Coordinates of C-alpha atoms in Angstrom, one line a residue:
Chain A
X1 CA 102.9 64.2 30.8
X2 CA 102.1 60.6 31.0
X3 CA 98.9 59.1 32.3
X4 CA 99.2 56.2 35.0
X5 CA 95.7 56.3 35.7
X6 CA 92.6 56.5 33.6
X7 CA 89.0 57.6 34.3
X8 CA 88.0 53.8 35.1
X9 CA 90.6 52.8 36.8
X10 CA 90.6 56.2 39.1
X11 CA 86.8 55.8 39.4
X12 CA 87.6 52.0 40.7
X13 CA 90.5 53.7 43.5
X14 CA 87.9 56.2 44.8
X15 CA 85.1 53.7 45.1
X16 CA 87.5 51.2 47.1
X17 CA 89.5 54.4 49.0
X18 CA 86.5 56.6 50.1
X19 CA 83.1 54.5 49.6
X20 CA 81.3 56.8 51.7
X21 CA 81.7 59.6 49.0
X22 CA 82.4 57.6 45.8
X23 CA 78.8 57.6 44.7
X24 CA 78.6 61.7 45.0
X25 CA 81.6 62.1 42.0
X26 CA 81.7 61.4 38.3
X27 CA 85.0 62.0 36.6
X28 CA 84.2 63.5 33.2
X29 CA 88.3 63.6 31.7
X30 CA 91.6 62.8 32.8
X31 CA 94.1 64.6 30.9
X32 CA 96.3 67.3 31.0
X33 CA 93.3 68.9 33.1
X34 CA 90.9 66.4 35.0
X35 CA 87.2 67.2 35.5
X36 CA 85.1 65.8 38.0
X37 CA 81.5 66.4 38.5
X38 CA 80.0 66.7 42.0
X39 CA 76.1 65.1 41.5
X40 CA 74.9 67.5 44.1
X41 CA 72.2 66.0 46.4
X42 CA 70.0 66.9 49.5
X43 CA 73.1 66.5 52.2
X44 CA 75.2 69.1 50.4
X45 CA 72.3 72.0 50.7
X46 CA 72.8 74.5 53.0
X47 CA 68.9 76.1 54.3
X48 CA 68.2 78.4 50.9
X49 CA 69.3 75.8 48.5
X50 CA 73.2 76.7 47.9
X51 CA 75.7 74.1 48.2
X52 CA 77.6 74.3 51.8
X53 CA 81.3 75.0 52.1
X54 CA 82.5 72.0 52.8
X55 CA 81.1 70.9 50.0
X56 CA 83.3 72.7 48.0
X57 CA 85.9 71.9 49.8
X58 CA 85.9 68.6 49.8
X59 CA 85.1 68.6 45.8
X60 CA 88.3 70.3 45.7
X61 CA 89.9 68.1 47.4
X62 CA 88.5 65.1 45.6
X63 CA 89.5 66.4 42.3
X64 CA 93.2 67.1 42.9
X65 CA 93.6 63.9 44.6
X66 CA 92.3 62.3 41.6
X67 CA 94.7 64.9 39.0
X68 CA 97.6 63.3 41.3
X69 CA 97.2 60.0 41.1
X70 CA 96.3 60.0 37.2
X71 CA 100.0 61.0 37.6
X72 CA 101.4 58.8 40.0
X73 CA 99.6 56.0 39.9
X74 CA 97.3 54.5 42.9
X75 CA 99.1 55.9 46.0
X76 CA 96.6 55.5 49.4
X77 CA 98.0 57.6 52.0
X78 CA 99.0 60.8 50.1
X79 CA 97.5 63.5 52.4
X80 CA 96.2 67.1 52.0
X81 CA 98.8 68.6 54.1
X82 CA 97.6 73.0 52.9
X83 CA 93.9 74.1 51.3
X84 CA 93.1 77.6 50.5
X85 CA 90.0 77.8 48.8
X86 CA 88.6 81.2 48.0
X87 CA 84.4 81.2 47.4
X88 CA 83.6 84.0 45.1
X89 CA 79.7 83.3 44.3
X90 CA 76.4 81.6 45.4
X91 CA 76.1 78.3 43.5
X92 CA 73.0 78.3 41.1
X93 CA 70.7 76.2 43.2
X94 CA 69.7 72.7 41.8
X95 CA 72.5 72.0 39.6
X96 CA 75.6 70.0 40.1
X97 CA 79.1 71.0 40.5
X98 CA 81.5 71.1 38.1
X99 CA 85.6 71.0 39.3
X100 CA 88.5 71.8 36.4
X101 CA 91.4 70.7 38.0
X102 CA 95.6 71.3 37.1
X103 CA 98.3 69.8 38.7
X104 CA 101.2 73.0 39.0
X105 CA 103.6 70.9 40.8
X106 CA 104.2 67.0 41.3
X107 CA 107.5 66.4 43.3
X108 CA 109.1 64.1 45.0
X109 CA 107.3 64.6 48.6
X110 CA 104.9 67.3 47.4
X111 CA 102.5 68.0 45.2
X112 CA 100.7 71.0 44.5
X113 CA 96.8 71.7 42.0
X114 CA 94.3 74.1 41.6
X115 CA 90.3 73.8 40.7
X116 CA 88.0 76.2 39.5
X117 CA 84.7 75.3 40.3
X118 CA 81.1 76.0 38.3
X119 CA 77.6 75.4 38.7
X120 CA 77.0 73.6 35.7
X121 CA 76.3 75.1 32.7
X122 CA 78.1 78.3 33.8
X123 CA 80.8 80.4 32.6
X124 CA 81.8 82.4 36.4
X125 CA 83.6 80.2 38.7
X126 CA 81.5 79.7 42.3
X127 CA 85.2 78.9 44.0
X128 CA 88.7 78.6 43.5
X129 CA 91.1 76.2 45.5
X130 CA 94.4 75.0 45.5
X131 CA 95.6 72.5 47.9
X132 CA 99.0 71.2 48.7
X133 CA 100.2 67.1 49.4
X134 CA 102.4 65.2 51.3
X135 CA 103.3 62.3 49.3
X136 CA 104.5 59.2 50.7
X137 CA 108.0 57.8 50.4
X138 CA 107.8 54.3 48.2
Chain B
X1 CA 84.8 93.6 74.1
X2 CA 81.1 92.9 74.2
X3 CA 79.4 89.8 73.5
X4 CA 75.4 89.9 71.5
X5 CA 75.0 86.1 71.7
X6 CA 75.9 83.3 74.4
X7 CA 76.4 80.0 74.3
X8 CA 72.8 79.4 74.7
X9 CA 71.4 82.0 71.8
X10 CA 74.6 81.0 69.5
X11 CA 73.1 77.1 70.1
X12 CA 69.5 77.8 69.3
X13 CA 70.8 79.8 66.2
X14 CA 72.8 77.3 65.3
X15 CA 69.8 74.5 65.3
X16 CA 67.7 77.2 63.2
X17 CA 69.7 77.8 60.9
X18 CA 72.0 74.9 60.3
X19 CA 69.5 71.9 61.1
X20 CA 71.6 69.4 59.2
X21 CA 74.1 69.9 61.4
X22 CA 73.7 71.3 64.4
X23 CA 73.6 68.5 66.4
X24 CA 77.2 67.5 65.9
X25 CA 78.4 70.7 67.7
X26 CA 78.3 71.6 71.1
X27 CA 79.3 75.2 71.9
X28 CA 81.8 74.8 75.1
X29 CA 82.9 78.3 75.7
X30 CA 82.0 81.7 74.4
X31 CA 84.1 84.8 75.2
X32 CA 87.6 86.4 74.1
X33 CA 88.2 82.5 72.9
X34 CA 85.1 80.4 71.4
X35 CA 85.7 76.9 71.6
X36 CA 83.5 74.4 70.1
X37 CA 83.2 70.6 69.9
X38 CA 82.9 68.4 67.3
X39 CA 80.8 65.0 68.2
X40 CA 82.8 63.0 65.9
X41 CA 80.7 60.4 64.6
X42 CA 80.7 57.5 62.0
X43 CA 79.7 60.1 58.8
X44 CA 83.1 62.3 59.5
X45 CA 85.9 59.5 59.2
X46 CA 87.8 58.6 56.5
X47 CA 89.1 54.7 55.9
X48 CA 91.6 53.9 59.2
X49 CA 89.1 55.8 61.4
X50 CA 91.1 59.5 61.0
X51 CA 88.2 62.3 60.4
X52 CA 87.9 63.6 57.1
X53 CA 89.3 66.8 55.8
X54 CA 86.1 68.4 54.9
X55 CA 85.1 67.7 58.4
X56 CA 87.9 69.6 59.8
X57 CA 87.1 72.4 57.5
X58 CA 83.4 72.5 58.6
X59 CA 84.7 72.7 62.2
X60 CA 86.5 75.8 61.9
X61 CA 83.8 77.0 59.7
X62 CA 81.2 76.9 62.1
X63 CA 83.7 77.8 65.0
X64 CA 84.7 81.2 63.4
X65 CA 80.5 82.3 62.4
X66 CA 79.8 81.5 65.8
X67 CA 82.9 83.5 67.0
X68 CA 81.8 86.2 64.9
X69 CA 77.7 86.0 65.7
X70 CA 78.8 86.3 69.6
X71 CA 80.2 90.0 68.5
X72 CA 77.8 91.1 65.9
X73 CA 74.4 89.3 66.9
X74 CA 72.7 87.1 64.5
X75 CA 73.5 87.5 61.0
X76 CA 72.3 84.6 58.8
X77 CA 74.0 85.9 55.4
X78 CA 77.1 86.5 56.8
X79 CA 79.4 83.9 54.0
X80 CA 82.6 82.7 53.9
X81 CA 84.6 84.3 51.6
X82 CA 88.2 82.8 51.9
X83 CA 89.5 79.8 54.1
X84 CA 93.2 78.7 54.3
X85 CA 93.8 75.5 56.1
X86 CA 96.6 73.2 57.2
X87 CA 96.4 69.9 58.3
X88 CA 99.3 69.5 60.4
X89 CA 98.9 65.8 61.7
X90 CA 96.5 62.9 62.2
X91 CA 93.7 63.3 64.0
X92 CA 93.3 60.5 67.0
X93 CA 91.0 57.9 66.5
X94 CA 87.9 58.0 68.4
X95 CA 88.3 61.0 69.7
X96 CA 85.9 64.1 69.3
X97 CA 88.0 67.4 67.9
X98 CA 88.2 70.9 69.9
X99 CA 87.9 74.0 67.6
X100 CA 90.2 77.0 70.0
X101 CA 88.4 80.2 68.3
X102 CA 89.8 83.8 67.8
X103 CA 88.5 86.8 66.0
X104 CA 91.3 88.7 64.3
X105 CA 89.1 91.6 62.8
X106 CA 85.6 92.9 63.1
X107 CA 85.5 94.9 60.1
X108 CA 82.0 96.7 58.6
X109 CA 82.3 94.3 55.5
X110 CA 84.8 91.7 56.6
X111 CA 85.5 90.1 59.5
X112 CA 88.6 87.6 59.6
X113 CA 89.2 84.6 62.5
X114 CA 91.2 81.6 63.1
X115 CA 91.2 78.5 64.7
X116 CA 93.0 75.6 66.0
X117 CA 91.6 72.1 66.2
X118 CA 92.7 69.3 68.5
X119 CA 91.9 66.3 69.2
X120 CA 90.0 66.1 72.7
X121 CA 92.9 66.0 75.0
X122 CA 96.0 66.7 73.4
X123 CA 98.3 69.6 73.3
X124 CA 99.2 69.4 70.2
X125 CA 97.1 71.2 67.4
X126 CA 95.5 68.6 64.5
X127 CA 94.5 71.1 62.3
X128 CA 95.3 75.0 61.7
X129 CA 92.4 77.4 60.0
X130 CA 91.8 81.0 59.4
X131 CA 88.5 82.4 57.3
X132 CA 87.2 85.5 56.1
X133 CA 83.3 86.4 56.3
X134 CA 82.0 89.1 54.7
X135 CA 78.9 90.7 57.1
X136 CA 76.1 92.3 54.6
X137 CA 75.0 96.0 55.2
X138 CA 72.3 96.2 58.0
Chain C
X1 CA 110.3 72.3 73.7
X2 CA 114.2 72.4 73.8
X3 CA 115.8 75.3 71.9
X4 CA 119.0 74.7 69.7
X5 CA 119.5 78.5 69.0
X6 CA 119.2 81.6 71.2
X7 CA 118.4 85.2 70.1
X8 CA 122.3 85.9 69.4
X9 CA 122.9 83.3 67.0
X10 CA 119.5 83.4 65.5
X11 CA 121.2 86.9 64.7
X12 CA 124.3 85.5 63.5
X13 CA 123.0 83.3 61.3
X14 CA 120.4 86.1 59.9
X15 CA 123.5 88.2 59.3
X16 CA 125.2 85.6 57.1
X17 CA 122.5 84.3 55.1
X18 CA 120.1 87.3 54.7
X19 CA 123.0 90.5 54.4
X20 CA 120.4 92.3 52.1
X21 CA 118.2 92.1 55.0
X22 CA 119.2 91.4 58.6
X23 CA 119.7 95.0 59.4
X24 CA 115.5 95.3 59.0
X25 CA 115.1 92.9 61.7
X26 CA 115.9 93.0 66.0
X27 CA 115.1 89.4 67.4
X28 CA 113.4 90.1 70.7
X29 CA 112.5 87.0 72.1
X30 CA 113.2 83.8 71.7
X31 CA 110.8 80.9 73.5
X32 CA 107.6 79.1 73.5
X33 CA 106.6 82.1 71.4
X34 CA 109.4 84.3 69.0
X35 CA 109.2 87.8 68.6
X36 CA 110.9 89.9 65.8
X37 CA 110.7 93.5 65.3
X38 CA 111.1 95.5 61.4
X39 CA 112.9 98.8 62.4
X40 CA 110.5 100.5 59.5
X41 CA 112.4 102.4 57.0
X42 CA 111.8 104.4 53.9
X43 CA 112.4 101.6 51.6
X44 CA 109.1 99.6 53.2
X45 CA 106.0 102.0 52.5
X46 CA 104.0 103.2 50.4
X47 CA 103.0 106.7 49.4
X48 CA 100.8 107.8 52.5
X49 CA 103.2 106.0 55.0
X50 CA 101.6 103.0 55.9
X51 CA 103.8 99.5 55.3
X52 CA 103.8 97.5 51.8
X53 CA 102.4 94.3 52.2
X54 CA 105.8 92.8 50.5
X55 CA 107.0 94.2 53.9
X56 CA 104.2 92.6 56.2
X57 CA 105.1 89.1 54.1
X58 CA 109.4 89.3 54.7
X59 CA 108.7 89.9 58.0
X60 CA 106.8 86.8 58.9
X61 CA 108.8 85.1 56.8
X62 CA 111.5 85.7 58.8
X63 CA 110.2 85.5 62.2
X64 CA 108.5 81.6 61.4
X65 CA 111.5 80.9 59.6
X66 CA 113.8 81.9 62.7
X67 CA 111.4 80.8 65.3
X68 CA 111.9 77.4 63.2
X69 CA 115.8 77.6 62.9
X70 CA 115.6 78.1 67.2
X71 CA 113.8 74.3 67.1
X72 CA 115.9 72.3 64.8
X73 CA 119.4 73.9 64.1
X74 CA 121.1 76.5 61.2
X75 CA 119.3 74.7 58.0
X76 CA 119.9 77.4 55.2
X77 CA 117.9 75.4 52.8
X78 CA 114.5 75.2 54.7
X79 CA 112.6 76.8 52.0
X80 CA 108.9 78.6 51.9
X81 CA 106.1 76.2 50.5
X82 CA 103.3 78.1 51.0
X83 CA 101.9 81.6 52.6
X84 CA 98.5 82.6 53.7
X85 CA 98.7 86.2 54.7
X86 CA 95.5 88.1 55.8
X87 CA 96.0 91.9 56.2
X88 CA 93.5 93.6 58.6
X89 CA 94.2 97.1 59.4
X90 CA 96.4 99.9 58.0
X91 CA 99.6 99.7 59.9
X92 CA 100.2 103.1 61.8
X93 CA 102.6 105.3 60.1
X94 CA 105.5 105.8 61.6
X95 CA 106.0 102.7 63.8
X96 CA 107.5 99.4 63.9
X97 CA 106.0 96.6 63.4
X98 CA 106.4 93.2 65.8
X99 CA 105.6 89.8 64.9
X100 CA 104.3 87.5 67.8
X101 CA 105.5 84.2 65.9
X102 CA 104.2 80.5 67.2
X103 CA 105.4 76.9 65.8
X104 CA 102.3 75.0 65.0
X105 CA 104.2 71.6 63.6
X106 CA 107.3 70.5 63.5
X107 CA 108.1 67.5 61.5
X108 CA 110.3 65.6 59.4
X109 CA 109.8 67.6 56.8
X110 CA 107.4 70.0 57.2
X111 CA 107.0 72.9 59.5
X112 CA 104.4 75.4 60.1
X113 CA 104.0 78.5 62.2
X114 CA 102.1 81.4 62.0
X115 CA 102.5 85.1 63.4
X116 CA 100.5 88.1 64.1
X117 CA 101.4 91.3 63.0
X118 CA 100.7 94.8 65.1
X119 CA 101.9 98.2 65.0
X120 CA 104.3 98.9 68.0
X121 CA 102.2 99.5 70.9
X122 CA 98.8 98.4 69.5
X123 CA 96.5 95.7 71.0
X124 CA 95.1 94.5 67.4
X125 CA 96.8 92.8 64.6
X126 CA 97.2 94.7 61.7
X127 CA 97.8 91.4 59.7
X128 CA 98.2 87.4 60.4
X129 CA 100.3 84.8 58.6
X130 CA 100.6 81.5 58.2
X131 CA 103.3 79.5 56.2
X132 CA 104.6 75.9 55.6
X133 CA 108.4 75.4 55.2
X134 CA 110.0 72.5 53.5
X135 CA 113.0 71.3 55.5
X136 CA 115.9 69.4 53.4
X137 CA 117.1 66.1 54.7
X138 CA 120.1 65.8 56.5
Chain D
X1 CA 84.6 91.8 29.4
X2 CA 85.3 96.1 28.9
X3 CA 88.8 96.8 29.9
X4 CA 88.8 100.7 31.4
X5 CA 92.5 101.2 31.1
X6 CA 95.2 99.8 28.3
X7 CA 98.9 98.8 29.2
X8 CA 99.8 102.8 28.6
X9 CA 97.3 104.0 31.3
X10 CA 98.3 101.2 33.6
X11 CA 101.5 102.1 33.3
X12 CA 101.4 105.7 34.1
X13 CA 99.1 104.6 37.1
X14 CA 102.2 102.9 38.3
X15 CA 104.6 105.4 37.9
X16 CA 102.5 107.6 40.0
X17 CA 100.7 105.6 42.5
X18 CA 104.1 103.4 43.2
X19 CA 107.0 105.4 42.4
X20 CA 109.5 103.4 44.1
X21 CA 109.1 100.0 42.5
X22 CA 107.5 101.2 39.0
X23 CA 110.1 100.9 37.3
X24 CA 111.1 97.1 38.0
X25 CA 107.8 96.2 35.9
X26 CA 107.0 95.7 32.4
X27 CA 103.2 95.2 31.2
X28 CA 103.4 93.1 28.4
X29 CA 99.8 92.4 27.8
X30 CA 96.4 93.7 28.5
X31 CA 93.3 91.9 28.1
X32 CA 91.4 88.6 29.3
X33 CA 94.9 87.5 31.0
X34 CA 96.9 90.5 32.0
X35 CA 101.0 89.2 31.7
X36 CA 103.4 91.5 34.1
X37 CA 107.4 90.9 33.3
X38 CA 109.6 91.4 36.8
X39 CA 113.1 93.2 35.3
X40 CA 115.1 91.0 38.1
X41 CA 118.0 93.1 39.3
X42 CA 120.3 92.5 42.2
X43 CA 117.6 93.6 45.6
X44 CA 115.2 91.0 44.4
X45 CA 117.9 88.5 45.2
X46 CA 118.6 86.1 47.9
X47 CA 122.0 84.5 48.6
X48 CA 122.5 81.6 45.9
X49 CA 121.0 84.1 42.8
X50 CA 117.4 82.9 43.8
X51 CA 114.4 85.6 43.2
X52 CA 113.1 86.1 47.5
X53 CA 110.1 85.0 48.3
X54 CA 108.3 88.7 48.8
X55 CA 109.3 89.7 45.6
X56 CA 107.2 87.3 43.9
X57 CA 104.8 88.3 46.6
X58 CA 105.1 91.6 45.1
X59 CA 104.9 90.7 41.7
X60 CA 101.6 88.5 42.0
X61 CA 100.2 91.7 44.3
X62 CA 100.8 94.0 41.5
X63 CA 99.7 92.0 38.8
X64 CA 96.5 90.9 40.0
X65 CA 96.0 94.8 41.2
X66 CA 96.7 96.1 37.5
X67 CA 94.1 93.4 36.2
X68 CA 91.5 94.9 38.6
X69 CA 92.6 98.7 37.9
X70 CA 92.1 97.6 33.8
X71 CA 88.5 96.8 34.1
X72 CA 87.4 99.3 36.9
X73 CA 89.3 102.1 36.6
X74 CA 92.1 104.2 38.6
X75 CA 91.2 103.4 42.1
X76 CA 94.5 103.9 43.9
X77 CA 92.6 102.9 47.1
X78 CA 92.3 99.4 46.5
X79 CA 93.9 97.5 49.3
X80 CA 94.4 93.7 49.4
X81 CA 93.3 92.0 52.0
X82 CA 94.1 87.9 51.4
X83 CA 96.6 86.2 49.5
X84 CA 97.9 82.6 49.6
X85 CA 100.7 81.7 47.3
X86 CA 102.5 78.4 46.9
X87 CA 106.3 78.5 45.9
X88 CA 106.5 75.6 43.5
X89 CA 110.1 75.4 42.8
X90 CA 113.3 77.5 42.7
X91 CA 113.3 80.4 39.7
X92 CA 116.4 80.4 37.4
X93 CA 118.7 82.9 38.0
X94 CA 119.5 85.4 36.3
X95 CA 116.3 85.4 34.1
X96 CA 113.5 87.7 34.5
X97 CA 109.9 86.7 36.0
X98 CA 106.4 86.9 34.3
X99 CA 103.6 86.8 35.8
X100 CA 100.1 85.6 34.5
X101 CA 97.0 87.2 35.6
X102 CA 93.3 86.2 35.3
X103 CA 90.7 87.8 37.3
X104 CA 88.3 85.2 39.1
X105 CA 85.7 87.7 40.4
X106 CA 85.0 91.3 40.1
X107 CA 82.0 92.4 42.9
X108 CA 81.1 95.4 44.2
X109 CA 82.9 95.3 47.4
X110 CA 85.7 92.5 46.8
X111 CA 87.7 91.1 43.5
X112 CA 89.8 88.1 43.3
X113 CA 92.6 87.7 41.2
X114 CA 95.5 84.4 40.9
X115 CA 98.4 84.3 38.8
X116 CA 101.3 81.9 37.8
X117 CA 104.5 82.8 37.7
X118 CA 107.3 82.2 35.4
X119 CA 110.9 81.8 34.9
X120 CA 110.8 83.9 31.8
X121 CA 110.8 81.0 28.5
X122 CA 109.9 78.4 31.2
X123 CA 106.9 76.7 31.1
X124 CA 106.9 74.8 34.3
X125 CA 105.3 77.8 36.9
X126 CA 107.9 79.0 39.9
X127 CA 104.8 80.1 41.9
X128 CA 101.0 80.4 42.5
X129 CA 99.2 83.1 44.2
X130 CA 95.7 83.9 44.4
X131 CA 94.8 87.8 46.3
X132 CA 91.7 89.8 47.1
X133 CA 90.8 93.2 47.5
X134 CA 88.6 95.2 48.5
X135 CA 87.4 98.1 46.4
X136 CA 86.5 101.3 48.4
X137 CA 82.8 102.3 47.4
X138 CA 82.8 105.3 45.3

């Protein structure tokens, strides 16, 4: 597998792509699996202290974007066309989130990762996702 | 089938419970089908003005709990514990999205719905979304 | 919604391109909404009779893959992307089971439907699927 | 992690609780990842040589179910009640499938499970599935 993307030039895309959310992730590798770091703040808390669902979701989402692109370089208007996420534990509350991300698929029109996702610092995954995109003709 | 909760008890619930983010529902209809609207506002768009995925996740998250509160009566811990989404097309710009709400099963421990989402006035379905919830024991 | 194929070459076609399995299956309707029948048989349950989910899974399979096939033509290469499949309730033993198949999207080249399951005769589901099919270019 | 049952007792399980469909599986390994071999004969094929897409339903289901059985025991009554599974790209013919297991979460009332699956000696995966199921209190 070759790189197109590295974790500056990815962390450059997501601040230009999606500035609203940029500032919320820190991509901590870019390899054969990419991590990503959600820096989890007050507008992610559901009442109780755990981090909401869509949260989750949209780290998930994030993160296998990202995976993508490290593979096919910079591409805009790929789209999350299928997300099945499965939540199998309360987030420890005050710590961030941790996504490790694989790419099982890139084709030619679709491609297809999963993420595990931890509160940091723990061994039991809080969710699992995999999510499915469209990608653009050149 | 019976309902606990109208659209009235599900709304003050809703402001108790979710204060972030009740204000950017409005409950339209409770009864064999719960539909709920999304208030789509500058926070839930994506560059190009189309509303985020997460977004559209949250919509049929809160659709289904509220689906599922109308049958049971108020349940704070029920959690998700599975969603599958697909995004079938581009939301409209500008447009607030309608959540069409259906409970599939109202189990002892589980309780599974699904939703479609549209954008307000079209007949064609945005967004496709089924959850799982599991209720805790009484 | 124009229809390219009717319930007699839906039939046809399942004949010549599923052998193994078209005997399983009597195509009811074919509209706005298809509706496919599995003539249960020994070879689909499991010990204490009810239906394997295997089963449940080839038959909406089949009925979103027909119900897509009605839309756009024979296309014996549309292929299964991806499968969401919630089962909610023992199937009774003994019956058929029906599958109440809608198209949620139909594009260039992606489709998705979903069905609901039930037991012949029963009001509530006894499972619900959704899947994505990838449709070749002519 | 305590394992309750080795590939022997798994086995036997199989051959009593599944009599019909025992014998198309091999368990090759039991431990942290549990890996499941599919003996591919002639009903597991579609026209074209190509493994069907509820067979490798099947063979995720049973995997991820004997990775649950190993660490909690013989509980026939397990029943699954989600699973999403991506078909990646076509499996060789004529070559057997493996599937790999890991177990995501293991609570009192629901586990979740996902596996990959192989083209045996391939390392690209043919499909992804991720299942729960709930476990009947004791």
């Amino acid at each position: 597998m070759q790189l197109q993307m590295d974790a500056t030039s990815l962390d450059r895309f997501l601040a230009e792509a999606f500035p609203q959310v940029a500032d919320d992730f820190v991509i901590e590798t870019v390899g054969e699996e990419l991590v990503v770091r959600l820096l989890v703040g007050h507008g992610h808390l559901r009442p109780g202290g755990t981090v909401s669902g869509p949260t989750m979701f949209a780290l998930a989402d994030v993160g296998i974007y990202l995976a993508i692109l490290a593979r096919i370089g910079p591409v805009a208007l790929a789209v999350t066309t299928n997300a099945s996420i499965d939540f199998l534990c309360k987030p420890a509350a005050g710590r961030d989130l941790i996504a490790r991300v694989r790419i099982l698929k890139l084709g030619r029109v679709l491609a297809v990762g999963d993420a595990l996702i931890f509160s940091d610092g723990d061994a039991a995954p809080v969710a699992r996702a995999s999510m499915t995109y469209s990608i653009p003709p050149k």
